Amino acid sequence: MPNRMRLLKGATALLYIGPLFAGICGFGWGLVLPFTAIFVVWLMILRPEQWPASPEEWLTGRAWLAALAQVLSQVALVAVLFGVGRGIGAVAGVLPVVNPVLPLSVSFLAIPICRMLWDARAAADQGIFLDDEAAAAHLPRVAAEAGNAVTPLLNLPDDAPDSRVSEAVARILGGTGGDVRLKALTAALSNPARSHAALRRALVMWATEPEIIAPGRVPHAAASAFAIAEGNPDLLRLFVPRALALVAAFPFRAQGFPTAARLRQAAAAGMSTDPNADLPAHLRDDLCDGLRALARAVEAALQETPETPAAEPVRASAARHA
């Protein structure tokens, strides 16, 4: 599959080369319309799930608006490629003299080649979509990069000052790719042989900051924080009150929290803890009550928060291809 994705990328490049070459040749903006038509046909063939699947769907206003947005995005893309090509031609001072059919043919050639490499409808019947496969093809490289990025955090000593660890966590997990790096850290810390006490504290604090939860840049930050804290009463006592406040403040982010069943399971495990353990009985009971309260809060938030409109086309597409 990775090889097919690479071939598909190469074939797709032909699509973009056409308007770029047309701009270099100095053709007028009148070619934007036929190039846009080619781009839209390519989208309909390679990504049919993004378009209405039946005549009845095409009659709805929402379908027309979605289709119009797709077309306008392709107009903008073609115009940008045209503009870049004309800029390259002006800087080079050379305008190749070719028939306008040539750049159009280059772009059009991408359609049959991509169709041979990817049968979108047959794949959709199996629940496979192009964007998902493209993302999966990049997963090994992304995972390797994330592992390398979080290595400095795993090398921090247990007695490192909290301020130093917190700064390192914010620097490495902040920005693009923070969700992948947090997953890599969570997986590394799942090994019970690893201590990393200071790092675990800093991660629980960072992943339960309002600035992280509210924008949703790291969708499952709270769930990752719970995975890191689970089984450690001190970390759970840090996690639970912060998570309760966050669910109350941002109920629309409840999907990113640990499930109610998992929270209740953790509470049950805490109740059955050896009474001779380090945590006093009254603190253990308070912690279990907090976990159960958080489970109820997550359930309530999931029930009361309506689905976003953006999720409806995805759900409808999945239903059509199920």
PDB file of C-alpha atoms in Angstrom:
ATOM      1  CA  MET A   1       0.000   0.000   0.000  1.00  0.00           C
ATOM      2  CA  PRO A   2       2.778   2.580   0.697  1.00  0.00           C
ATOM      3  CA  ASN A   3       4.149   1.956  -2.830  1.00  0.00           C
ATOM      4  CA  ARG A   4       0.716   2.500  -4.318  1.00  0.00           C
ATOM      5  CA  MET A   5       0.345   5.726  -2.350  1.00  0.00           C
ATOM      6  CA  ARG A   6       3.687   6.941  -3.690  1.00  0.00           C
ATOM      7  CA  LEU A   7       2.651   6.145  -7.267  1.00  0.00           C
ATOM      8  CA  LEU A   8      -0.657   7.899  -6.667  1.00  0.00           C
ATOM      9  CA  LYS A   9       1.181  10.978  -5.446  1.00  0.00           C
ATOM     10  CA  GLY A  10       3.304  10.989  -8.582  1.00  0.00           C
ATOM     11  CA  ALA A  11       0.244  10.669 -10.809  1.00  0.00           C
ATOM     12  CA  THR A  12      -1.523  13.438  -8.881  1.00  0.00           C
ATOM     13  CA  ALA A  13       1.462  15.710  -9.512  1.00  0.00           C
ATOM     14  CA  LEU A  14       0.480  15.692 -13.195  1.00  0.00           C
ATOM     15  CA  LEU A  15      -2.775  17.350 -12.178  1.00  0.00           C
ATOM     16  CA  TYR A  16      -0.907  20.331 -10.725  1.00  0.00           C
ATOM     17  CA  ILE A  17       1.796  20.476 -13.386  1.00  0.00           C
ATOM     18  CA  GLY A  18      -0.794  21.319 -16.064  1.00  0.00           C
ATOM     19  CA  PRO A  19      -1.929  24.759 -14.787  1.00  0.00           C
ATOM     20  CA  LEU A  20       1.586  25.528 -13.570  1.00  0.00           C
ATOM     21  CA  PHE A  21       2.964  24.883 -17.060  1.00  0.00           C
ATOM     22  CA  ALA A  22       0.102  26.854 -18.626  1.00  0.00           C
ATOM     23  CA  GLY A  23       1.046  29.833 -16.453  1.00  0.00           C
ATOM     24  CA  ILE A  24       4.706  29.536 -17.455  1.00  0.00           C
ATOM     25  CA  CYS A  25       3.619  29.563 -21.115  1.00  0.00           C
ATOM     26  CA  GLY A  26       1.751  32.807 -20.509  1.00  0.00           C
ATOM     27  CA  PHE A  27      -1.729  31.550 -21.400  1.00  0.00           C
ATOM     28  CA  GLY A  28      -4.659  33.715 -20.411  1.00  0.00           C
ATOM     29  CA  TRP A  29      -6.962  33.220 -17.458  1.00  0.00           C
ATOM     30  CA  GLY A  30      -9.560  31.704 -19.751  1.00  0.00           C
ATOM     31  CA  LEU A  31      -7.941  28.312 -19.199  1.00  0.00           C
ATOM     32  CA  VAL A  32      -8.833  28.418 -15.507  1.00  0.00           C
ATOM     33  CA  LEU A  33     -12.330  27.096 -16.270  1.00  0.00           C
ATOM     34  CA  PRO A  34     -11.286  23.910 -18.141  1.00  0.00           C
ATOM     35  CA  PHE A  35      -8.556  23.207 -15.594  1.00  0.00           C
ATOM     36  CA  THR A  36     -11.100  23.599 -12.796  1.00  0.00           C
ATOM     37  CA  ALA A  37     -13.378  21.121 -14.551  1.00  0.00           C
ATOM     38  CA  ILE A  38     -10.514  18.593 -14.702  1.00  0.00           C
ATOM     39  CA  PHE A  39      -9.717  19.129 -11.016  1.00  0.00           C
ATOM     40  CA  VAL A  40     -13.375  18.655 -10.030  1.00  0.00           C
ATOM     41  CA  VAL A  41     -13.700  15.468 -12.092  1.00  0.00           C
ATOM     42  CA  TRP A  42     -10.530  14.160 -10.419  1.00  0.00           C
ATOM     43  CA  LEU A  43     -12.069  14.852  -7.012  1.00  0.00           C
ATOM     44  CA  MET A  44     -15.339  13.124  -7.925  1.00  0.00           C
ATOM     45  CA  ILE A  45     -13.506  10.016  -9.125  1.00  0.00           C
ATOM     46  CA  LEU A  46     -10.878   9.772  -6.374  1.00  0.00           C
ATOM     47  CA  ARG A  47     -12.948  11.071  -3.454  1.00  0.00           C
ATOM     48  CA  PRO A  48     -16.590  10.214  -4.205  1.00  0.00           C
ATOM     49  CA  GLU A  49     -17.406  10.153  -0.476  1.00  0.00           C
ATOM     50  CA  GLN A  50     -17.111  13.958  -0.459  1.00  0.00           C
ATOM     51  CA  TRP A  51     -19.985  14.301  -2.932  1.00  0.00           C
ATOM     52  CA  PRO A  52     -23.702  13.417  -2.808  1.00  0.00           C
ATOM     53  CA  ALA A  53     -24.232   9.766  -3.701  1.00  0.00           C
ATOM     54  CA  SER A  54     -27.759   9.927  -5.137  1.00  0.00           C
ATOM     55  CA  PRO A  55     -29.970  12.302  -7.176  1.00  0.00           C
ATOM     56  CA  GLU A  56     -32.103  12.864  -4.090  1.00  0.00           C
ATOM     57  CA  GLU A  57     -29.094  14.137  -2.149  1.00  0.00           C
ATOM     58  CA  TRP A  58     -28.219  16.514  -4.980  1.00  0.00           C
ATOM     59  CA  LEU A  59     -31.625  18.167  -4.556  1.00  0.00           C
ATOM     60  CA  THR A  60     -30.849  19.343  -1.027  1.00  0.00           C
ATOM     61  CA  GLY A  61     -29.525  22.818  -0.340  1.00  0.00           C
ATOM     62  CA  ARG A  62     -26.756  21.507   1.878  1.00  0.00           C
ATOM     63  CA  ALA A  63     -25.437  19.295  -0.935  1.00  0.00           C
ATOM     64  CA  TRP A  64     -25.351  22.244  -3.337  1.00  0.00           C
ATOM     65  CA  LEU A  65     -23.501  24.390  -0.812  1.00  0.00           C
ATOM     66  CA  ALA A  66     -20.966  21.622  -0.167  1.00  0.00           C
ATOM     67  CA  ALA A  67     -20.458  21.083  -3.909  1.00  0.00           C
ATOM     68  CA  LEU A  68     -20.090  24.831  -4.480  1.00  0.00           C
ATOM     69  CA  ALA A  69     -17.451  25.015  -1.757  1.00  0.00           C
ATOM     70  CA  GLN A  70     -15.547  22.174  -3.414  1.00  0.00           C
ATOM     71  CA  VAL A  71     -15.665  23.857  -6.825  1.00  0.00           C
ATOM     72  CA  LEU A  72     -14.613  27.249  -5.466  1.00  0.00           C
ATOM     73  CA  SER A  73     -11.676  25.663  -3.652  1.00  0.00           C
ATOM     74  CA  GLN A  74     -10.517  24.139  -6.941  1.00  0.00           C
ATOM     75  CA  VAL A  75     -10.907  27.485  -8.737  1.00  0.00           C
ATOM     76  CA  ALA A  76      -8.687  29.066  -6.084  1.00  0.00           C
ATOM     77  CA  LEU A  77      -6.117  26.260  -6.366  1.00  0.00           C
ATOM     78  CA  VAL A  78      -5.945  26.515 -10.169  1.00  0.00           C
ATOM     79  CA  ALA A  79      -5.661  30.305  -9.967  1.00  0.00           C
ATOM     80  CA  VAL A  80      -2.773  30.042  -7.501  1.00  0.00           C
ATOM     81  CA  LEU A  81      -0.956  27.524  -9.717  1.00  0.00           C
ATOM     82  CA  PHE A  82      -1.552  29.786 -12.739  1.00  0.00           C
ATOM     83  CA  GLY A  83      -0.210  32.776 -10.851  1.00  0.00           C
ATOM     84  CA  VAL A  84       2.892  30.902  -9.682  1.00  0.00           C
ATOM     85  CA  GLY A  85       3.518  29.689 -13.233  1.00  0.00           C
ATOM     86  CA  ARG A  86       3.198  33.174 -14.686  1.00  0.00           C
ATOM     87  CA  GLY A  87       5.607  34.455 -12.046  1.00  0.00           C
ATOM     88  CA  ILE A  88       8.141  31.757 -12.940  1.00  0.00           C
ATOM     89  CA  GLY A  89       7.759  32.602 -16.635  1.00  0.00           C
ATOM     90  CA  ALA A  90       8.256  36.296 -15.992  1.00  0.00           C
ATOM     91  CA  VAL A  91      11.391  35.721 -13.914  1.00  0.00           C
ATOM     92  CA  ALA A  92      12.843  33.264 -16.432  1.00  0.00           C
ATOM     93  CA  GLY A  93      12.048  35.582 -19.313  1.00  0.00           C
ATOM     94  CA  VAL A  94      11.132  32.613 -21.509  1.00  0.00           C
ATOM     95  CA  LEU A  95       7.595  31.808 -22.663  1.00  0.00           C
ATOM     96  CA  PRO A  96       7.418  28.368 -24.309  1.00  0.00           C
ATOM     97  CA  VAL A  97       5.225  28.331 -27.398  1.00  0.00           C
ATOM     98  CA  VAL A  98       2.942  25.293 -27.165  1.00  0.00           C
ATOM     99  CA  ASN A  99      -0.633  24.436 -27.988  1.00  0.00           C
ATOM    100  CA  PRO A 100      -2.923  25.080 -24.970  1.00  0.00           C
ATOM    101  CA  VAL A 101      -4.190  21.523 -25.343  1.00  0.00           C
ATOM    102  CA  LEU A 102      -0.806  20.244 -24.085  1.00  0.00           C
ATOM    103  CA  PRO A 103      -1.001  21.520 -20.479  1.00  0.00           C
ATOM    104  CA  LEU A 104      -4.685  20.538 -20.366  1.00  0.00           C
ATOM    105  CA  SER A 105      -3.745  17.031 -21.517  1.00  0.00           C
ATOM    106  CA  VAL A 106      -1.061  16.756 -18.833  1.00  0.00           C
ATOM    107  CA  SER A 107      -3.614  17.488 -16.124  1.00  0.00           C
ATOM    108  CA  PHE A 108      -6.268  15.278 -17.688  1.00  0.00           C
ATOM    109  CA  LEU A 109      -3.808  12.378 -17.833  1.00  0.00           C
ATOM    110  CA  ALA A 110      -3.804  12.295 -14.025  1.00  0.00           C
ATOM    111  CA  ILE A 111      -7.443  11.128 -13.998  1.00  0.00           C
ATOM    112  CA  PRO A 112      -7.103   7.736 -15.772  1.00  0.00           C
ATOM    113  CA  ILE A 113      -3.732   6.989 -14.147  1.00  0.00           C
ATOM    114  CA  CYS A 114      -5.029   7.719 -10.648  1.00  0.00           C
ATOM    115  CA  ARG A 115      -8.177   5.719 -11.388  1.00  0.00           C
ATOM    116  CA  MET A 116      -6.067   2.707 -12.368  1.00  0.00           C
ATOM    117  CA  LEU A 117      -4.106   3.012  -9.139  1.00  0.00           C
ATOM    118  CA  TRP A 118      -7.110   3.597  -6.865  1.00  0.00           C
ATOM    119  CA  ASP A 119     -10.677   2.327  -7.307  1.00  0.00           C
ATOM    120  CA  ALA A 120     -12.364   4.651  -4.831  1.00  0.00           C
ATOM    121  CA  ARG A 121     -15.841   3.104  -4.991  1.00  0.00           C
ATOM    122  CA  ALA A 122     -14.620  -0.462  -4.575  1.00  0.00           C
ATOM    123  CA  ALA A 123     -12.472   0.669  -1.649  1.00  0.00           C
ATOM    124  CA  ALA A 124     -15.396   2.568  -0.108  1.00  0.00           C
ATOM    125  CA  ASP A 125     -17.520  -0.589  -0.242  1.00  0.00           C
ATOM    126  CA  GLN A 126     -14.921  -2.090   2.114  1.00  0.00           C
ATOM    127  CA  GLY A 127     -14.912   1.004   4.335  1.00  0.00           C
ATOM    128  CA  ILE A 128     -11.538   2.212   3.024  1.00  0.00           C
ATOM    129  CA  PHE A 129     -11.040   5.841   2.014  1.00  0.00           C
ATOM    130  CA  LEU A 130      -8.137   7.527   0.268  1.00  0.00           C
ATOM    131  CA  ASP A 131      -7.362  10.060   2.980  1.00  0.00           C
ATOM    132  CA  ASP A 132      -7.244   7.322   5.626  1.00  0.00           C
ATOM    133  CA  GLU A 133      -4.900   5.188   3.524  1.00  0.00           C
ATOM    134  CA  ALA A 134      -2.637   8.149   2.786  1.00  0.00           C
ATOM    135  CA  ALA A 135      -2.432   8.919   6.507  1.00  0.00           C
ATOM    136  CA  ALA A 136      -1.746   5.252   7.311  1.00  0.00           C
ATOM    137  CA  ALA A 137       1.091   5.169   4.768  1.00  0.00           C
ATOM    138  CA  HIS A 138       2.801   7.993   6.680  1.00  0.00           C
ATOM    139  CA  LEU A 139       2.282   6.469  10.123  1.00  0.00           C
ATOM    140  CA  PRO A 140       5.623   4.608  10.405  1.00  0.00           C
ATOM    141  CA  ARG A 141       7.620   7.735   9.557  1.00  0.00           C
ATOM    142  CA  VAL A 142       5.462   9.939  11.796  1.00  0.00           C
ATOM    143  CA  ALA A 143       5.767   7.460  14.673  1.00  0.00           C
ATOM    144  CA  ALA A 144       9.539   7.311  14.279  1.00  0.00           C
ATOM    145  CA  GLU A 145       9.790  11.116  14.281  1.00  0.00           C
ATOM    146  CA  ALA A 146       7.579  11.324  17.362  1.00  0.00           C
ATOM    147  CA  GLY A 147       9.709   8.747  19.166  1.00  0.00           C
ATOM    148  CA  ASN A 148      12.864  10.710  18.426  1.00  0.00           C
ATOM    149  CA  ALA A 149      11.228  13.967  19.503  1.00  0.00           C
ATOM    150  CA  VAL A 150      10.169  12.689  22.941  1.00  0.00           C
ATOM    151  CA  THR A 151      13.467  10.939  23.752  1.00  0.00           C
ATOM    152  CA  PRO A 152      14.873  14.035  25.582  1.00  0.00           C
ATOM    153  CA  LEU A 153      11.837  13.948  27.885  1.00  0.00           C
ATOM    154  CA  LEU A 154      12.363  10.282  28.702  1.00  0.00           C
ATOM    155  CA  ASN A 155      15.994  11.030  29.500  1.00  0.00           C
ATOM    156  CA  LEU A 156      15.103  13.589  32.180  1.00  0.00           C
ATOM    157  CA  PRO A 157      16.056  12.423  35.694  1.00  0.00           C
ATOM    158  CA  ASP A 158      13.351  11.732  38.268  1.00  0.00           C
ATOM    159  CA  ASP A 159      14.690  14.457  40.538  1.00  0.00           C
ATOM    160  CA  ALA A 160      14.639  17.135  37.821  1.00  0.00           C
ATOM    161  CA  PRO A 161      12.950  20.365  38.990  1.00  0.00           C
ATOM    162  CA  ASP A 162       9.266  20.527  38.096  1.00  0.00           C
ATOM    163  CA  SER A 163       9.756  23.871  36.362  1.00  0.00           C
ATOM    164  CA  ARG A 164      12.431  22.448  34.073  1.00  0.00           C
ATOM    165  CA  VAL A 165      10.342  19.388  33.202  1.00  0.00           C
ATOM    166  CA  SER A 166       7.213  21.473  32.592  1.00  0.00           C
ATOM    167  CA  GLU A 167       9.098  23.769  30.224  1.00  0.00           C
ATOM    168  CA  ALA A 168      10.470  20.789  28.297  1.00  0.00           C
ATOM    169  CA  VAL A 169       7.032  19.185  28.025  1.00  0.00           C
ATOM    170  CA  ALA A 170       5.421  22.404  26.775  1.00  0.00           C
ATOM    171  CA  ARG A 171       8.205  22.957  24.249  1.00  0.00           C
ATOM    172  CA  ILE A 172       8.210  19.441  22.806  1.00  0.00           C
ATOM    173  CA  LEU A 173       4.466  18.737  22.873  1.00  0.00           C
ATOM    174  CA  GLY A 174       3.359  22.221  21.874  1.00  0.00           C
ATOM    175  CA  GLY A 175       2.616  23.057  18.251  1.00  0.00           C
ATOM    176  CA  THR A 176       2.043  20.766  15.310  1.00  0.00           C
ATOM    177  CA  GLY A 177       2.272  17.037  16.008  1.00  0.00           C
ATOM    178  CA  GLY A 178       1.691  17.369  19.743  1.00  0.00           C
ATOM    179  CA  ASP A 179      -1.017  14.695  19.705  1.00  0.00           C
ATOM    180  CA  VAL A 180       1.288  12.130  18.039  1.00  0.00           C
ATOM    181  CA  ARG A 181       4.118  12.928  20.440  1.00  0.00           C
ATOM    182  CA  LEU A 182       1.813  12.633  23.443  1.00  0.00           C
ATOM    183  CA  LYS A 183       0.711   9.198  22.212  1.00  0.00           C
ATOM    184  CA  ALA A 184       4.348   8.155  21.878  1.00  0.00           C
ATOM    185  CA  LEU A 185       5.061   9.331  25.431  1.00  0.00           C
ATOM    186  CA  THR A 186       1.974   7.609  26.807  1.00  0.00           C
ATOM    187  CA  ALA A 187       3.019   4.356  25.170  1.00  0.00           C
ATOM    188  CA  ALA A 188       6.568   4.678  26.544  1.00  0.00           C
ATOM    189  CA  LEU A 189       5.314   5.385  30.069  1.00  0.00           C
ATOM    190  CA  SER A 190       2.952   2.410  29.998  1.00  0.00           C
ATOM    191  CA  ASN A 191       5.985   0.277  30.846  1.00  0.00           C
ATOM    192  CA  PRO A 192       5.762  -0.236  34.628  1.00  0.00           C
ATOM    193  CA  ALA A 193       9.552  -0.516  34.818  1.00  0.00           C
ATOM    194  CA  ARG A 194       9.841   3.168  33.919  1.00  0.00           C
ATOM    195  CA  SER A 195       9.572   5.623  36.802  1.00  0.00           C
ATOM    196  CA  HIS A 196       9.797   9.139  35.361  1.00  0.00           C
ATOM    197  CA  ALA A 197       7.917  10.596  38.326  1.00  0.00           C
ATOM    198  CA  ALA A 198       8.641  14.230  37.442  1.00  0.00           C
ATOM    199  CA  LEU A 199       7.730  13.682  33.796  1.00  0.00           C
ATOM    200  CA  ARG A 200       4.440  11.978  34.686  1.00  0.00           C
ATOM    201  CA  ARG A 201       3.454  14.886  36.932  1.00  0.00           C
ATOM    202  CA  ALA A 202       4.323  17.432  34.265  1.00  0.00           C
ATOM    203  CA  LEU A 203       2.413  15.517  31.590  1.00  0.00           C
ATOM    204  CA  VAL A 204      -0.733  15.240  33.717  1.00  0.00           C
ATOM    205  CA  MET A 205      -0.563  18.967  34.416  1.00  0.00           C
ATOM    206  CA  TRP A 206       0.104  19.913  30.787  1.00  0.00           C
ATOM    207  CA  ALA A 207      -2.601  17.641  29.339  1.00  0.00           C
ATOM    208  CA  THR A 208      -5.240  19.050  31.712  1.00  0.00           C
ATOM    209  CA  GLU A 209      -4.596  22.720  31.035  1.00  0.00           C
ATOM    210  CA  PRO A 210      -7.589  24.655  29.633  1.00  0.00           C
ATOM    211  CA  GLU A 211      -5.329  25.994  26.881  1.00  0.00           C
ATOM    212  CA  ILE A 212      -4.807  22.407  25.669  1.00  0.00           C
ATOM    213  CA  ILE A 213      -8.353  21.066  26.087  1.00  0.00           C
ATOM    214  CA  ALA A 214     -10.397  24.009  24.770  1.00  0.00           C
ATOM    215  CA  PRO A 215      -8.919  24.330  21.235  1.00  0.00           C
ATOM    216  CA  GLY A 216      -8.881  20.549  20.720  1.00  0.00           C
ATOM    217  CA  ARG A 217      -5.428  20.572  19.110  1.00  0.00           C
ATOM    218  CA  VAL A 218      -4.626  17.440  21.125  1.00  0.00           C
ATOM    219  CA  PRO A 219      -8.036  15.708  20.977  1.00  0.00           C
ATOM    220  CA  HIS A 220      -7.373  12.961  23.551  1.00  0.00           C
ATOM    221  CA  ALA A 221      -5.089  14.840  25.915  1.00  0.00           C
ATOM    222  CA  ALA A 222      -7.281  14.167  28.957  1.00  0.00           C
ATOM    223  CA  ALA A 223      -7.527  10.456  28.162  1.00  0.00           C
ATOM    224  CA  SER A 224      -3.741  10.305  27.819  1.00  0.00           C
ATOM    225  CA  ALA A 225      -3.321  12.083  31.145  1.00  0.00           C
ATOM    226  CA  PHE A 226      -5.557   9.489  32.793  1.00  0.00           C
ATOM    227  CA  ALA A 227      -3.608   6.641  31.168  1.00  0.00           C
ATOM    228  CA  ILE A 228      -0.410   8.111  32.629  1.00  0.00           C
ATOM    229  CA  ALA A 229      -1.966   8.652  36.061  1.00  0.00           C
ATOM    230  CA  GLU A 230      -3.923   5.392  36.300  1.00  0.00           C
ATOM    231  CA  GLY A 231      -2.718   3.181  39.119  1.00  0.00           C
ATOM    232  CA  ASN A 232      -0.886   6.060  40.827  1.00  0.00           C
ATOM    233  CA  PRO A 233      -3.056   7.587  43.593  1.00  0.00           C
ATOM    234  CA  ASP A 234      -0.989  10.755  43.832  1.00  0.00           C
ATOM    235  CA  LEU A 235      -1.294  11.454  40.102  1.00  0.00           C
ATOM    236  CA  LEU A 236      -4.992  10.554  40.110  1.00  0.00           C
ATOM    237  CA  ARG A 237      -5.610  13.020  42.921  1.00  0.00           C
ATOM    238  CA  LEU A 238      -3.954  15.624  40.709  1.00  0.00           C
ATOM    239  CA  PHE A 239      -5.913  14.566  37.614  1.00  0.00           C
ATOM    240  CA  VAL A 240      -9.466  14.139  38.938  1.00  0.00           C
ATOM    241  CA  PRO A 241     -10.310  17.687  40.175  1.00  0.00           C
ATOM    242  CA  ARG A 242      -8.740  19.256  37.100  1.00  0.00           C
ATOM    243  CA  ALA A 243     -10.653  16.912  34.801  1.00  0.00           C
ATOM    244  CA  LEU A 244     -13.941  17.605  36.599  1.00  0.00           C
ATOM    245  CA  ALA A 245     -13.467  21.340  36.113  1.00  0.00           C
ATOM    246  CA  LEU A 246     -12.572  20.862  32.449  1.00  0.00           C
ATOM    247  CA  VAL A 247     -15.613  18.688  31.657  1.00  0.00           C
ATOM    248  CA  ALA A 248     -17.849  21.291  33.269  1.00  0.00           C
ATOM    249  CA  ALA A 249     -16.187  24.134  31.358  1.00  0.00           C
ATOM    250  CA  PHE A 250     -15.831  22.367  27.979  1.00  0.00           C
ATOM    251  CA  PRO A 251     -18.507  19.649  27.701  1.00  0.00           C
ATOM    252  CA  PHE A 252     -18.060  19.594  23.906  1.00  0.00           C
ATOM    253  CA  ARG A 253     -14.593  18.068  24.476  1.00  0.00           C
ATOM    254  CA  ALA A 254     -15.923  15.120  26.497  1.00  0.00           C
ATOM    255  CA  GLN A 255     -15.065  12.699  23.679  1.00  0.00           C
ATOM    256  CA  GLY A 256     -11.412  13.232  24.502  1.00  0.00           C
ATOM    257  CA  PHE A 257     -11.800  12.154  28.144  1.00  0.00           C
ATOM    258  CA  PRO A 258     -11.507   8.598  29.474  1.00  0.00           C
ATOM    259  CA  THR A 259     -14.746   6.644  29.146  1.00  0.00           C
ATOM    260  CA  ALA A 260     -17.145   6.450  32.066  1.00  0.00           C
ATOM    261  CA  ALA A 261     -16.707   2.664  32.187  1.00  0.00           C
ATOM    262  CA  ARG A 262     -12.947   2.998  32.524  1.00  0.00           C
ATOM    263  CA  LEU A 263     -13.282   5.617  35.251  1.00  0.00           C
ATOM    264  CA  ARG A 264     -15.675   3.416  37.228  1.00  0.00           C
ATOM    265  CA  GLN A 265     -13.306   0.485  36.790  1.00  0.00           C
ATOM    266  CA  ALA A 266     -10.505   2.602  38.247  1.00  0.00           C
ATOM    267  CA  ALA A 267     -12.770   3.574  41.164  1.00  0.00           C
ATOM    268  CA  ALA A 268     -13.608  -0.071  41.819  1.00  0.00           C
ATOM    269  CA  ALA A 269      -9.907  -0.952  41.746  1.00  0.00           C
ATOM    270  CA  GLY A 270      -9.224   1.835  44.237  1.00  0.00           C
ATOM    271  CA  MET A 271     -11.922   0.566  46.599  1.00  0.00           C
ATOM    272  CA  SER A 272     -10.361  -2.899  46.582  1.00  0.00           C
ATOM    273  CA  THR A 273      -6.869  -1.562  47.295  1.00  0.00           C
ATOM    274  CA  ASP A 274      -5.054  -3.078  50.235  1.00  0.00           C
ATOM    275  CA  PRO A 275      -6.088  -1.078  53.335  1.00  0.00           C
ATOM    276  CA  ASN A 276      -2.484  -1.189  54.479  1.00  0.00           C
ATOM    277  CA  ALA A 277      -1.372   0.730  51.372  1.00  0.00           C
ATOM    278  CA  ASP A 278       0.324   4.103  51.705  1.00  0.00           C
ATOM    279  CA  LEU A 279      -2.809   6.136  50.846  1.00  0.00           C
ATOM    280  CA  PRO A 280      -5.023   6.634  53.933  1.00  0.00           C
ATOM    281  CA  ALA A 281      -8.501   5.141  53.710  1.00  0.00           C
ATOM    282  CA  HIS A 282     -10.334   8.488  53.764  1.00  0.00           C
ATOM    283  CA  LEU A 283      -8.199   9.842  50.906  1.00  0.00           C
ATOM    284  CA  ARG A 284      -8.707   6.647  48.930  1.00  0.00           C
ATOM    285  CA  ASP A 285     -12.473   6.955  49.419  1.00  0.00           C
ATOM    286  CA  ASP A 286     -12.393  10.589  48.307  1.00  0.00           C
ATOM    287  CA  LEU A 287     -10.446   9.616  45.207  1.00  0.00           C
ATOM    288  CA  CYS A 288     -12.922   6.864  44.313  1.00  0.00           C
ATOM    289  CA  ASP A 289     -15.829   9.283  44.796  1.00  0.00           C
ATOM    290  CA  GLY A 290     -14.062  11.739  42.511  1.00  0.00           C
ATOM    291  CA  LEU A 291     -13.571   9.107  39.812  1.00  0.00           C
ATOM    292  CA  ARG A 292     -17.242   8.159  39.944  1.00  0.00           C
ATOM    293  CA  ALA A 293     -18.256  11.833  39.816  1.00  0.00           C
ATOM    294  CA  LEU A 294     -16.028  12.322  36.785  1.00  0.00           C
ATOM    295  CA  ALA A 295     -17.625   9.281  35.126  1.00  0.00           C
ATOM    296  CA  ARG A 296     -21.080  10.811  35.647  1.00  0.00           C
ATOM    297  CA  ALA A 297     -19.900  14.181  34.346  1.00  0.00           C
ATOM    298  CA  VAL A 298     -18.445  12.620  31.178  1.00  0.00           C
ATOM    299  CA  GLU A 299     -21.666  10.673  30.567  1.00  0.00           C
ATOM    300  CA  ALA A 300     -23.791  13.784  31.057  1.00  0.00           C
ATOM    301  CA  ALA A 301     -21.591  15.861  28.757  1.00  0.00           C
ATOM    302  CA  LEU A 302     -21.735  13.237  25.996  1.00  0.00           C
ATOM    303  CA  GLN A 303     -25.525  13.032  26.259  1.00  0.00           C
ATOM    304  CA  GLU A 304     -26.157  16.762  26.357  1.00  0.00           C
ATOM    305  CA  THR A 305     -23.625  18.005  23.803  1.00  0.00           C
ATOM    306  CA  PRO A 306     -25.165  17.939  20.287  1.00  0.00           C
ATOM    307  CA  GLU A 307     -23.149  16.630  17.398  1.00  0.00           C
ATOM    308  CA  THR A 308     -21.479  19.286  15.321  1.00  0.00           C
ATOM    309  CA  PRO A 309     -22.884  19.881  11.792  1.00  0.00           C
ATOM    310  CA  ALA A 310     -19.486  19.000  10.338  1.00  0.00           C
ATOM    311  CA  ALA A 311     -19.891  15.452  11.621  1.00  0.00           C
ATOM    312  CA  GLU A 312     -23.119  14.849   9.670  1.00  0.00           C
ATOM    313  CA  PRO A 313     -21.592  14.490   6.168  1.00  0.00           C
ATOM    314  CA  VAL A 314     -18.968  12.124   7.568  1.00  0.00           C
ATOM    315  CA  ARG A 315     -21.625  10.022   9.286  1.00  0.00           C
ATOM    316  CA  ALA A 316     -23.807  10.012   6.167  1.00  0.00           C
ATOM    317  CA  SER A 317     -20.876   8.976   3.989  1.00  0.00           C
ATOM    318  CA  ALA A 318     -19.980   6.167   6.372  1.00  0.00           C
ATOM    319  CA  ALA A 319     -23.587   4.982   6.349  1.00  0.00           C
ATOM    320  CA  ARG A 320     -23.691   4.946   2.547  1.00  0.00           C
ATOM    321  CA  HIS A 321     -20.525   2.883   2.318  1.00  0.00           C
ATOM    322  CA  ALA A 322     -21.107   0.601   5.321  1.00  0.00           C
TER     323      ALA A 322
END
